[in-house]
mmCIF file of C-alpha atoms in Angstrom:
data_model
loop_
_atom_site.group_PDB
_atom_site.id
_atom_site.type_symbol
_atom_site.label_atom_id
_atom_site.label_comp_id
_atom_site.label_asym_id
_atom_site.label_seq_id
_atom_site.Cartn_x
_atom_site.Cartn_y
_atom_site.Cartn_z
ATOM 1 C CA MET P 1 6.167 0.890 3.020
ATOM 2 C CA ASN P 2 5.663 3.678 5.570
ATOM 3 C CA GLY P 3 4.541 6.024 2.778
ATOM 4 C CA ILE P 4 1.781 3.622 1.782
ATOM 5 C CA ILE P 5 0.628 3.189 5.380
ATOM 6 C CA THR P 6 0.583 6.951 5.915
ATOM 7 C CA ALA P 7 -1.417 7.393 2.706
ATOM 8 C CA LEU P 8 -3.921 4.719 3.779
ATOM 9 C CA ASN P 9 -4.410 6.396 7.152
ATOM 10 C CA ASN P 10 -4.939 9.728 5.400
ATOM 11 C CA VAL P 11 -7.500 8.239 3.008
ATOM 12 C CA ILE P 12 -9.403 6.557 5.850
ATOM 13 C CA ARG P 13 -9.606 9.898 7.689
ATOM 14 C CA LYS P 14 -10.483 11.830 4.514
ATOM 15 C CA GLU P 15 -13.380 9.455 3.821
ATOM 16 C CA LYS P 16 -14.555 9.911 7.419
ATOM 17 C CA LYS P 17 -14.226 6.191 8.137
ATOM 18 C CA THR P 18 -12.809 4.416 11.154
ATOM 19 C CA VAL P 19 -10.260 1.636 11.205
ATOM 20 C CA TYR P 20 -12.868 -0.415 13.061
ATOM 21 C CA GLY P 21 -15.459 0.136 10.321
ATOM 22 C CA VAL P 22 -13.012 -0.590 7.522
ATOM 23 C CA ALA P 23 -11.795 -3.770 9.216
ATOM 24 C CA LYS P 24 -15.340 -5.055 9.700
ATOM 25 C CA ALA P 25 -16.297 -4.178 6.112
ATOM 26 C CA ILE P 26 -13.331 -5.988 4.528
ATOM 27 C CA GLY P 27 -13.413 -8.954 6.888
ATOM 28 C CA VAL P 28 -10.127 -8.595 8.742
ATOM 29 C CA ASP P 29 -9.396 -8.636 12.459
ATOM 30 C CA VAL P 30 -9.773 -5.125 13.898
ATOM 31 C CA SER P 31 -6.743 -5.291 16.197
ATOM 32 C CA SER P 32 -4.586 -6.674 13.388
ATOM 33 C CA LEU P 33 -5.537 -3.786 11.114
ATOM 34 C CA TYR P 34 -4.854 -1.238 13.878
ATOM 35 C CA ARG P 35 -1.377 -2.715 14.390
ATOM 36 C CA ALA P 36 -0.682 -2.863 10.652
ATOM 37 C CA LEU P 37 -1.645 0.785 10.167
ATOM 38 C CA LYS P 38 0.796 1.984 12.818
ATOM 39 C CA ASN P 39 4.072 3.359 11.487
ATOM 40 C CA GLY P 40 6.267 0.419 10.660
ATOM 41 C CA GLY P 41 3.280 -1.898 10.339
ATOM 42 C CA ASN P 42 3.184 -4.688 7.815
ATOM 43 C CA LEU P 43 0.257 -4.808 5.396
ATOM 44 C CA GLY P 44 -0.024 -7.344 2.617
ATOM 45 C CA ALA P 45 -0.886 -6.298 -0.939
ATOM 46 C CA LYS P 46 -4.261 -8.060 -0.735
ATOM 47 C CA THR P 47 -5.236 -6.166 2.408
ATOM 48 C CA ILE P 48 -4.147 -2.851 0.894
ATOM 49 C CA ASP P 49 -6.214 -3.650 -2.188
ATOM 50 C CA LYS P 50 -9.267 -4.548 -0.060
ATOM 51 C CA ILE P 51 -8.997 -1.300 1.919
ATOM 52 C CA LEU P 52 -8.669 0.835 -1.202
ATOM 53 C CA GLU P 53 -11.483 -0.976 -2.986
ATOM 54 C CA HIS P 54 -13.771 -0.515 0.027
ATOM 55 C CA LEU P 55 -12.992 3.208 0.081
ATOM 56 C CA GLY P 56 -13.439 3.561 -3.688
ATOM 57 C CA TYR P 57 -9.770 4.006 -4.641
ATOM 58 C CA GLU P 58 -7.363 2.134 -6.896
ATOM 59 C CA VAL P 59 -3.586 1.961 -7.199
ATOM 60 C CA ARG P 60 -1.851 3.239 -10.305
ATOM 61 C CA LEU P 61 1.877 2.977 -10.854
ATOM 62 C CA ILE P 62 3.325 5.835 -12.841
ATOM 63 C CA LYS P 63 6.953 5.971 -13.879
ATOM 64 C CA SER P 64 8.669 9.097 -12.622
ATOM 65 C CA LYS P 65 9.941 11.459 -15.295
ATOM 66 C CA GLY P 66 13.689 11.601 -15.552
ATOM 67 C CA LYS P 67 14.230 8.348 -13.701
ATOM 68 C CA GLU P 68 15.664 5.345 -15.468
ATOM 69 C CA ALA P 69 15.371 1.824 -14.183
ATOM 70 C CA LYS P 70 18.676 0.574 -12.870
ATOM 71 C CA SER P 71 19.953 -2.720 -14.138
ATOM 72 C CA THR P 72 20.473 -5.305 -11.437
ATOM 73 C CA ARG P 73 22.595 -7.497 -13.684
ATOM 74 C CA SER P 74 26.346 -7.152 -13.400
ATOM 75 C CA LYS P 75 28.555 -6.957 -16.495
ATOM 76 C CA SER P 76 30.136 -10.324 -15.741
ATOM 77 C CA ARG P 77 26.747 -12.055 -15.782
ATOM 78 C CA ARG P 78 25.777 -10.780 -19.231
ATOM 79 C CA LYS P 79 26.090 -13.100 -22.197
ATOM 80 C CA GLY P 80 29.482 -12.947 -23.831
ATOM 81 C CA GLY P 81 30.777 -10.870 -21.060
#
């Protein structure tokens, strides 16, 4: 989650916005947003989406090349197994 928070802070600075201005624009408590944007903060998906939408960004998930999804199912839990 720290990577996302760092990226959000970078985008806010790049767009020459303040945390105060972003918080007011998206309707969240200013002090709560300041705390959440500190390293180790806890931002919900809806708040992240609101921030990005306000700044004109969107999230896209792209599968990394050469990485396969790992199965979380054990062999003993598979049918017939």
